[in-house]
Structures are given as C-alpha cells and as structure tokens.
Amino acid sequence: MTIFVHHVRNVLLRLPLSPRMKTLIDHPAGPLTIFFWCPFVKWMITFANIKDFKRPVENVSLNQQIAIFATGAIWTRYCMVITPVNYSLMAVNATMGATGFYQICRKVKFYQQGGVDTAPAAPAPAEEKAQ
Amino acid sequence: MDIVKTFINSPIGPKTTHFWGPVCNWGIVLAGILDSNKPPEKISPNMTTVLLCYSLMFMRFAWKVQPRNYLLFSCHICNTIAQSALLMKVIKYRRGLTV
C-alpha cells in the first residue's frame, strides 16, 4: 500500500504542476497521507446515517446510535481544546453527533408511543429441513 | 502504582484527548457486539460498510499518528472484526431472500 502511494507520488511530481500543487502533494497532512482521508471517512459515516433516516425506526440500532452520538460529542469538545483548534474535524464530529442524536430521538419517540422492537423471525429453513 | 501514575501522566493518558477519543470508539465496538445477537434485518448495510472502512483507515491513522496510539489501534482492529461479522450476517440474509 505504501509502495503504491510512493509510485503515485512520483508520477504526480513528474507532471507539469504549479509549485503550490507540488507542496500540497508533499504536505505531511496532504491527500497522499492518512491524515487527510480520516475526516473524509467520518463524513461518510454522517451521510450513511442521514441515508438511514429513511429506514423504519424498528430497525434503528439504539446501541450504535448512542455510540455514534457519544463519539461525535466527545470529539467535538476535544477539537476545541487541542492545539491547533481543528474546525474541520470539529464540524464533522458535530454533524455526526447530531445525526446520532436525531436517530436516538426517533427511537425514543417510537418507544414512548408504545412501539416494540419486532421479535426475531422464526427459523423457517431449519423447520423445512427437519421435515 | 508507579505504572498507573506513569500512564495517567503519559501523553496518551486519561488527562489527554488521545485517551478519551479511543474510549468512545470502543462504544462503537460494544454496540457492534451487542447488535450481533439481533435479527439480521435490523442491521444497516450502509452503516456497517462505512464503519468497516472507517476502522480500516483509522487503524492506519493510529499507527502513523505521533504519539503512536496503540489503544486506538486495538479498538479499530476489534471494530473491523465486529463490523465484518455483522456485514457477513446481512449479506447471508440478503442472499437467502433472493434465492
């Protein structure tokens, strides 16, 4: 994986790019390092959670959403106290925490209205095999 | 006690962000383990796939970051395993529906 990234870097540096672009390629937190892509994948979690707003509320996992909300909340707070303050990471964690909070509210409202999580489906294929 | 004190005052100890971030990431692992007992229609394939990719990338991040964060690294190894198990469950379930 690292060798592949090294090859990509060499190919990109041979292209006729401006010095500013070349500085970006070699940056310690640039697009060829993991530090660049970590916030990107956290945005993917946020978008997946937003897409899951349309899922039926019985299928929402309360455990998972609590964990996502807690991660988002704690990281939002800590992005404010680290040096340097990382607003981009704070934004992604705040949004992720907000989507988790929304899903938790949906689930709690469902339970308050008397909703019950559906029981596991009966093992039909096993019964057919027994017969 | 000295080991405990050294850990508490270390750059990845409980007085720093490097500690509490991974601790809350363990919550995602725990949620994944608790959800493995639930019926497969309850598992979201979108979220599971994204969390799997997230853990793979953060394993690399935890290794490369200064100071190297072994707690975060171990957390994401466990999350990769947990989310892979959930994803396999969903895939098997969906294959069973289409067959």
PDB file of C-alpha atoms in Angstrom:
ATOM      1  CA  MET A   1       0.000   0.000   0.000  1.00  0.00           C
ATOM      2  CA  THR A   2       2.786   2.422   0.961  1.00  0.00           C
ATOM      3  CA  ILE A   3       4.731   1.437  -2.199  1.00  0.00           C
ATOM      4  CA  PHE A   4       1.662   2.169  -4.309  1.00  0.00           C
ATOM      5  CA  VAL A   5       1.286   5.616  -2.697  1.00  0.00           C
ATOM      6  CA  HIS A   6       5.011   6.213  -3.288  1.00  0.00           C
ATOM      7  CA  HIS A   7       4.560   5.401  -7.018  1.00  0.00           C
ATOM      8  CA  VAL A   8       1.512   7.693  -7.253  1.00  0.00           C
ATOM      9  CA  ARG A   9       3.522  10.489  -5.612  1.00  0.00           C
ATOM     10  CA  ASN A  10       6.405  10.056  -8.097  1.00  0.00           C
ATOM     11  CA  VAL A  11       4.026  10.074 -11.069  1.00  0.00           C
ATOM     12  CA  LEU A  12       2.246  13.205  -9.788  1.00  0.00           C
ATOM     13  CA  LEU A  13       5.532  15.058  -9.119  1.00  0.00           C
ATOM     14  CA  ARG A  14       6.683  14.404 -12.708  1.00  0.00           C
ATOM     15  CA  LEU A  15       3.585  16.169 -14.078  1.00  0.00           C
ATOM     16  CA  PRO A  16       3.849  19.884 -15.025  1.00  0.00           C
ATOM     17  CA  LEU A  17       2.129  21.190 -11.867  1.00  0.00           C
ATOM     18  CA  SER A  18       2.494  24.552 -10.133  1.00  0.00           C
ATOM     19  CA  PRO A  19       4.876  24.700  -7.110  1.00  0.00           C
ATOM     20  CA  ARG A  20       1.812  25.186  -4.879  1.00  0.00           C
ATOM     21  CA  MET A  21       0.300  21.900  -6.068  1.00  0.00           C
ATOM     22  CA  LYS A  22       3.617  20.127  -5.526  1.00  0.00           C
ATOM     23  CA  THR A  23       3.754  21.468  -1.960  1.00  0.00           C
ATOM     24  CA  LEU A  24       0.234  20.105  -1.430  1.00  0.00           C
ATOM     25  CA  ILE A  25       1.272  16.651  -2.679  1.00  0.00           C
ATOM     26  CA  ASP A  26       4.238  16.543  -0.277  1.00  0.00           C
ATOM     27  CA  HIS A  27       2.380  18.088   2.673  1.00  0.00           C
ATOM     28  CA  PRO A  28       2.578  15.996   5.909  1.00  0.00           C
ATOM     29  CA  ALA A  29      -1.244  16.101   6.129  1.00  0.00           C
ATOM     30  CA  GLY A  30      -1.810  16.145   2.363  1.00  0.00           C
ATOM     31  CA  PRO A  31      -4.022  13.972   0.137  1.00  0.00           C
ATOM     32  CA  LEU A  32      -1.368  11.224  -0.045  1.00  0.00           C
ATOM     33  CA  THR A  33      -1.405  10.751   3.747  1.00  0.00           C
ATOM     34  CA  ILE A  34      -3.952   9.085   6.005  1.00  0.00           C
ATOM     35  CA  PHE A  35      -4.451  12.316   7.990  1.00  0.00           C
ATOM     36  CA  PHE A  36      -6.260  13.852   5.019  1.00  0.00           C
ATOM     37  CA  TRP A  37      -8.693  10.973   4.488  1.00  0.00           C
ATOM     38  CA  CYS A  38      -9.760  10.393   8.101  1.00  0.00           C
ATOM     39  CA  PRO A  39     -12.208  13.321   8.251  1.00  0.00           C
ATOM     40  CA  PHE A  40     -13.475  12.238   4.795  1.00  0.00           C
ATOM     41  CA  VAL A  41     -14.475   8.793   6.074  1.00  0.00           C
ATOM     42  CA  LYS A  42     -16.134  10.393   9.116  1.00  0.00           C
ATOM     43  CA  TRP A  43     -18.245  12.424   6.674  1.00  0.00           C
ATOM     44  CA  MET A  44     -19.177   9.114   5.026  1.00  0.00           C
ATOM     45  CA  ILE A  45     -20.472   7.870   8.397  1.00  0.00           C
ATOM     46  CA  THR A  46     -22.546  11.063   8.680  1.00  0.00           C
ATOM     47  CA  PHE A  47     -24.007  10.632   5.178  1.00  0.00           C
ATOM     48  CA  ALA A  48     -24.751   6.932   5.778  1.00  0.00           C
ATOM     49  CA  ASN A  49     -26.591   7.882   8.980  1.00  0.00           C
ATOM     50  CA  ILE A  50     -28.564  10.585   7.115  1.00  0.00           C
ATOM     51  CA  LYS A  51     -29.496   7.978   4.482  1.00  0.00           C
ATOM     52  CA  ASP A  52     -30.632   5.720   7.332  1.00  0.00           C
ATOM     53  CA  PHE A  53     -33.141   8.374   8.475  1.00  0.00           C
ATOM     54  CA  LYS A  54     -35.452   6.756   5.903  1.00  0.00           C
ATOM     55  CA  ARG A  55     -35.092   3.278   7.433  1.00  0.00           C
ATOM     56  CA  PRO A  56     -38.031   2.070   9.542  1.00  0.00           C
ATOM     57  CA  VAL A  57     -37.456   3.085  13.147  1.00  0.00           C
ATOM     58  CA  GLU A  58     -37.808  -0.547  14.402  1.00  0.00           C
ATOM     59  CA  ASN A  59     -34.586  -1.324  12.534  1.00  0.00           C
ATOM     60  CA  VAL A  60     -32.540   1.518  14.067  1.00  0.00           C
ATOM     61  CA  SER A  61     -29.907   0.231  16.475  1.00  0.00           C
ATOM     62  CA  LEU A  62     -30.078   2.333  19.651  1.00  0.00           C
ATOM     63  CA  ASN A  63     -26.709   0.995  20.871  1.00  0.00           C
ATOM     64  CA  GLN A  64     -24.960   2.036  17.691  1.00  0.00           C
ATOM     65  CA  GLN A  65     -26.559   5.472  17.598  1.00  0.00           C
ATOM     66  CA  ILE A  66     -25.665   6.145  21.246  1.00  0.00           C
ATOM     67  CA  ALA A  67     -22.058   5.190  20.440  1.00  0.00           C
ATOM     68  CA  ILE A  68     -22.027   7.471  17.377  1.00  0.00           C
ATOM     69  CA  PHE A  69     -23.549  10.364  19.329  1.00  0.00           C
ATOM     70  CA  ALA A  70     -21.038   9.915  22.180  1.00  0.00           C
ATOM     71  CA  THR A  71     -18.084   9.764  19.757  1.00  0.00           C
ATOM     72  CA  GLY A  72     -19.276  12.889  17.944  1.00  0.00           C
ATOM     73  CA  ALA A  73     -19.944  14.833  21.156  1.00  0.00           C
ATOM     74  CA  ILE A  74     -16.647  13.962  22.881  1.00  0.00           C
ATOM     75  CA  TRP A  75     -14.577  14.636  19.764  1.00  0.00           C
ATOM     76  CA  THR A  76     -16.348  17.969  19.123  1.00  0.00           C
ATOM     77  CA  ARG A  77     -15.377  19.078  22.618  1.00  0.00           C
ATOM     78  CA  TYR A  78     -11.803  17.917  22.263  1.00  0.00           C
ATOM     79  CA  CYS A  79     -11.305  19.539  18.868  1.00  0.00           C
ATOM     80  CA  MET A  80     -11.861  22.847  20.677  1.00  0.00           C
ATOM     81  CA  VAL A  81      -9.152  22.196  23.285  1.00  0.00           C
ATOM     82  CA  ILE A  82      -6.360  20.763  21.151  1.00  0.00           C
ATOM     83  CA  THR A  83      -3.687  22.966  19.643  1.00  0.00           C
ATOM     84  CA  PRO A  84      -4.183  23.976  16.904  1.00  0.00           C
ATOM     85  CA  VAL A  85      -8.003  24.075  17.066  1.00  0.00           C
ATOM     86  CA  ASN A  86      -9.260  21.842  14.271  1.00  0.00           C
ATOM     87  CA  TYR A  87     -12.507  23.359  12.993  1.00  0.00           C
ATOM     88  CA  SER A  88     -12.865  20.899  10.114  1.00  0.00           C
ATOM     89  CA  LEU A  89     -12.681  17.868  12.431  1.00  0.00           C
ATOM     90  CA  MET A  90     -14.974  19.659  14.892  1.00  0.00           C
ATOM     91  CA  ALA A  91     -17.545  20.204  12.123  1.00  0.00           C
ATOM     92  CA  VAL A  92     -17.560  16.580  11.033  1.00  0.00           C
ATOM     93  CA  ASN A  93     -17.832  15.270  14.585  1.00  0.00           C
ATOM     94  CA  ALA A  94     -20.579  17.776  15.473  1.00  0.00           C
ATOM     95  CA  THR A  95     -22.607  16.729  12.410  1.00  0.00           C
ATOM     96  CA  MET A  96     -22.032  13.039  13.108  1.00  0.00           C
ATOM     97  CA  GLY A  97     -23.140  13.508  16.724  1.00  0.00           C
ATOM     98  CA  ALA A  98     -26.211  15.439  15.560  1.00  0.00           C
ATOM     99  CA  THR A  99     -27.296  12.638  13.203  1.00  0.00           C
ATOM    100  CA  GLY A 100     -26.809  10.123  16.028  1.00  0.00           C
ATOM    101  CA  PHE A 101     -28.879  12.325  18.327  1.00  0.00           C
ATOM    102  CA  TYR A 102     -31.675  12.540  15.736  1.00  0.00           C
ATOM    103  CA  GLN A 103     -31.796   8.740  15.396  1.00  0.00           C
ATOM    104  CA  ILE A 104     -31.857   8.355  19.206  1.00  0.00           C
ATOM    105  CA  CYS A 105     -34.783  10.819  19.387  1.00  0.00           C
ATOM    106  CA  ARG A 106     -36.635   8.853  16.689  1.00  0.00           C
ATOM    107  CA  LYS A 107     -36.174   5.618  18.614  1.00  0.00           C
ATOM    108  CA  VAL A 108     -37.133   7.122  21.999  1.00  0.00           C
ATOM    109  CA  LYS A 109     -40.287   8.656  20.457  1.00  0.00           C
ATOM    110  CA  PHE A 110     -41.097   5.233  18.967  1.00  0.00           C
ATOM    111  CA  TYR A 111     -40.775   3.583  22.388  1.00  0.00           C
ATOM    112  CA  GLN A 112     -42.795   6.356  24.067  1.00  0.00           C
ATOM    113  CA  GLN A 113     -45.614   5.799  21.577  1.00  0.00           C
ATOM    114  CA  GLY A 114     -45.719   2.176  22.693  1.00  0.00           C
ATOM    115  CA  GLY A 115     -43.628   0.759  19.851  1.00  0.00           C
ATOM    116  CA  VAL A 116     -41.915  -2.573  20.408  1.00  0.00           C
ATOM    117  CA  ASP A 117     -38.905  -3.939  18.528  1.00  0.00           C
ATOM    118  CA  THR A 118     -40.106  -6.869  16.419  1.00  0.00           C
ATOM    119  CA  ALA A 119     -39.074 -10.298  17.697  1.00  0.00           C
ATOM    120  CA  PRO A 120     -36.536 -12.345  15.706  1.00  0.00           C
ATOM    121  CA  ALA A 121     -38.076 -14.166  12.729  1.00  0.00           C
ATOM    122  CA  ALA A 122     -38.832 -17.882  13.244  1.00  0.00           C
ATOM    123  CA  PRO A 123     -36.137 -20.192  11.769  1.00  0.00           C
ATOM    124  CA  ALA A 124     -38.241 -21.315   8.763  1.00  0.00           C
ATOM    125  CA  PRO A 125     -35.433 -23.007   6.709  1.00  0.00           C
ATOM    126  CA  ALA A 126     -34.496 -25.203   9.699  1.00  0.00           C
ATOM    127  CA  GLU A 127     -38.115 -26.356  10.051  1.00  0.00           C
ATOM    128  CA  GLU A 128     -38.238 -27.257   6.365  1.00  0.00           C
ATOM    129  CA  LYS A 129     -35.022 -29.247   6.726  1.00  0.00           C
ATOM    130  CA  ALA A 130     -36.420 -31.128   9.740  1.00  0.00           C
ATOM    131  CA  GLN A 131     -39.453 -32.152   7.682  1.00  0.00           C
TER     132      GLN A 131
ATOM    133  CA  MET B   1       1.155   2.136  41.402  1.00  0.00           C
ATOM    134  CA  ASP B   2       4.132   3.743  39.621  1.00  0.00           C
ATOM    135  CA  ILE B   3       2.980   2.215  36.335  1.00  0.00           C
ATOM    136  CA  VAL B   4      -0.509   3.600  36.923  1.00  0.00           C
ATOM    137  CA  LYS B   5       0.888   7.067  37.731  1.00  0.00           C
ATOM    138  CA  THR B   6       3.143   6.971  34.651  1.00  0.00           C
ATOM    139  CA  PHE B   7       0.179   6.023  32.492  1.00  0.00           C
ATOM    140  CA  ILE B   8      -2.055   8.740  33.996  1.00  0.00           C
ATOM    141  CA  ASN B   9       0.582  11.393  33.251  1.00  0.00           C
ATOM    142  CA  SER B  10       1.650   9.996  29.851  1.00  0.00           C
ATOM    143  CA  PRO B  11       0.946  11.790  26.540  1.00  0.00           C
ATOM    144  CA  ILE B  12      -1.768   9.202  25.782  1.00  0.00           C
ATOM    145  CA  GLY B  13      -3.153   9.064  29.316  1.00  0.00           C
ATOM    146  CA  PRO B  14      -6.619   9.941  30.704  1.00  0.00           C
ATOM    147  CA  LYS B  15      -5.712  13.621  31.005  1.00  0.00           C
ATOM    148  CA  THR B  16      -5.453  13.917  27.220  1.00  0.00           C
ATOM    149  CA  THR B  17      -7.704  13.736  24.205  1.00  0.00           C
ATOM    150  CA  HIS B  18      -5.671  10.809  22.915  1.00  0.00           C
ATOM    151  CA  PHE B  19      -7.279   8.636  25.607  1.00  0.00           C
ATOM    152  CA  TRP B  20     -10.967   9.631  25.609  1.00  0.00           C
ATOM    153  CA  GLY B  21     -11.302   9.535  21.835  1.00  0.00           C
ATOM    154  CA  PRO B  22     -10.423   5.827  21.662  1.00  0.00           C
ATOM    155  CA  VAL B  23     -12.556   5.115  24.749  1.00  0.00           C
ATOM    156  CA  CYS B  24     -15.657   6.425  22.983  1.00  0.00           C
ATOM    157  CA  ASN B  25     -14.657   4.499  19.869  1.00  0.00           C
ATOM    158  CA  TRP B  26     -14.835   1.330  21.964  1.00  0.00           C
ATOM    159  CA  GLY B  27     -18.536   2.212  22.351  1.00  0.00           C
ATOM    160  CA  ILE B  28     -18.972   1.548  18.632  1.00  0.00           C
ATOM    161  CA  VAL B  29     -17.267  -1.853  19.056  1.00  0.00           C
ATOM    162  CA  LEU B  30     -19.512  -2.688  22.024  1.00  0.00           C
ATOM    163  CA  ALA B  31     -22.604  -1.663  20.068  1.00  0.00           C
ATOM    164  CA  GLY B  32     -21.478  -3.923  17.206  1.00  0.00           C
ATOM    165  CA  ILE B  33     -21.021  -6.874  19.574  1.00  0.00           C
ATOM    166  CA  LEU B  34     -24.418  -6.293  21.231  1.00  0.00           C
ATOM    167  CA  ASP B  35     -26.086  -5.998  17.816  1.00  0.00           C
ATOM    168  CA  SER B  36     -24.682  -9.358  16.669  1.00  0.00           C
ATOM    169  CA  ASN B  37     -27.455 -11.063  18.661  1.00  0.00           C
ATOM    170  CA  LYS B  38     -30.201  -9.140  16.883  1.00  0.00           C
ATOM    171  CA  PRO B  39     -32.070 -10.371  13.784  1.00  0.00           C
ATOM    172  CA  PRO B  40     -30.245  -9.538  10.517  1.00  0.00           C
ATOM    173  CA  GLU B  41     -32.982  -7.281   9.122  1.00  0.00           C
ATOM    174  CA  LYS B  42     -32.125  -4.826  11.919  1.00  0.00           C
ATOM    175  CA  ILE B  43     -28.552  -4.373  10.643  1.00  0.00           C
ATOM    176  CA  SER B  44     -27.961  -1.418   8.330  1.00  0.00           C
ATOM    177  CA  PRO B  45     -25.636  -2.477   5.460  1.00  0.00           C
ATOM    178  CA  ASN B  46     -24.738   1.205   4.730  1.00  0.00           C
ATOM    179  CA  MET B  47     -23.608   1.931   8.272  1.00  0.00           C
ATOM    180  CA  THR B  48     -21.813  -1.403   8.670  1.00  0.00           C
ATOM    181  CA  THR B  49     -19.821  -0.957   5.443  1.00  0.00           C
ATOM    182  CA  VAL B  50     -18.911   2.627   6.292  1.00  0.00           C
ATOM    183  CA  LEU B  51     -17.874   1.708   9.852  1.00  0.00           C
ATOM    184  CA  LEU B  52     -15.721  -1.103   8.444  1.00  0.00           C
ATOM    185  CA  CYS B  53     -13.917   1.322   6.084  1.00  0.00           C
ATOM    186  CA  TYR B  54     -13.660   3.838   8.938  1.00  0.00           C
ATOM    187  CA  SER B  55     -11.949   1.299  11.175  1.00  0.00           C
ATOM    188  CA  LEU B  56      -9.545   0.158   8.445  1.00  0.00           C
ATOM    189  CA  MET B  57      -8.479   3.753   7.823  1.00  0.00           C
ATOM    190  CA  PHE B  58      -8.196   4.615  11.489  1.00  0.00           C
ATOM    191  CA  MET B  59      -6.020   1.564  12.100  1.00  0.00           C
ATOM    192  CA  ARG B  60      -3.539   3.156   9.725  1.00  0.00           C
ATOM    193  CA  PHE B  61      -4.071   6.587  11.352  1.00  0.00           C
ATOM    194  CA  ALA B  62      -3.474   5.226  14.875  1.00  0.00           C
ATOM    195  CA  TRP B  63      -0.240   3.620  13.664  1.00  0.00           C
ATOM    196  CA  LYS B  64       1.059   6.735  11.894  1.00  0.00           C
ATOM    197  CA  VAL B  65      -0.012   9.448  14.351  1.00  0.00           C
ATOM    198  CA  GLN B  66       2.513  10.933  16.810  1.00  0.00           C
ATOM    199  CA  PRO B  67       2.449   9.646  19.552  1.00  0.00           C
ATOM    200  CA  ARG B  68       1.530   6.160  18.210  1.00  0.00           C
ATOM    201  CA  ASN B  69      -1.830   5.282  19.727  1.00  0.00           C
ATOM    202  CA  TYR B  70      -1.979   1.542  20.484  1.00  0.00           C
ATOM    203  CA  LEU B  71      -5.303   1.857  22.297  1.00  0.00           C
ATOM    204  CA  LEU B  72      -6.966   3.359  19.217  1.00  0.00           C
ATOM    205  CA  PHE B  73      -5.236   0.771  17.016  1.00  0.00           C
ATOM    206  CA  SER B  74      -6.545  -2.160  19.074  1.00  0.00           C
ATOM    207  CA  CYS B  75     -10.021  -0.582  19.196  1.00  0.00           C
ATOM    208  CA  HIS B  76     -10.194  -0.394  15.418  1.00  0.00           C
ATOM    209  CA  ILE B  77      -8.888  -3.942  14.936  1.00  0.00           C
ATOM    210  CA  CYS B  78     -11.782  -5.150  17.120  1.00  0.00           C
ATOM    211  CA  ASN B  79     -14.243  -2.896  15.285  1.00  0.00           C
ATOM    212  CA  THR B  80     -13.089  -4.260  11.909  1.00  0.00           C
ATOM    213  CA  ILE B  81     -13.795  -7.790  13.141  1.00  0.00           C
ATOM    214  CA  ALA B  82     -17.164  -6.844  14.687  1.00  0.00           C
ATOM    215  CA  GLN B  83     -18.407  -4.910  11.639  1.00  0.00           C
ATOM    216  CA  SER B  84     -17.182  -7.652   9.243  1.00  0.00           C
ATOM    217  CA  ALA B  85     -19.194 -10.201  11.218  1.00  0.00           C
ATOM    218  CA  LEU B  86     -22.320  -8.007  11.030  1.00  0.00           C
ATOM    219  CA  LEU B  87     -21.802  -7.398   7.312  1.00  0.00           C
ATOM    220  CA  MET B  88     -21.442 -11.128   6.605  1.00  0.00           C
ATOM    221  CA  LYS B  89     -24.672 -11.716   8.531  1.00  0.00           C
ATOM    222  CA  VAL B  90     -26.512  -9.127   6.408  1.00  0.00           C
ATOM    223  CA  ILE B  91     -25.077 -10.494   3.135  1.00  0.00           C
ATOM    224  CA  LYS B  92     -26.062 -14.066   4.036  1.00  0.00           C
ATOM    225  CA  TYR B  93     -29.547 -12.906   4.989  1.00  0.00           C
ATOM    226  CA  ARG B  94     -30.000 -10.989   1.738  1.00  0.00           C
ATOM    227  CA  ARG B  95     -28.721 -13.918  -0.324  1.00  0.00           C
ATOM    228  CA  GLY B  96     -31.258 -16.106   1.463  1.00  0.00           C
ATOM    229  CA  LEU B  97     -34.044 -13.688   0.441  1.00  0.00           C
ATOM    230  CA  THR B  98     -33.102 -13.556  -3.249  1.00  0.00           C
ATOM    231  CA  VAL B  99     -32.580 -17.341  -3.631  1.00  0.00           C
TER     232      VAL B  99
END
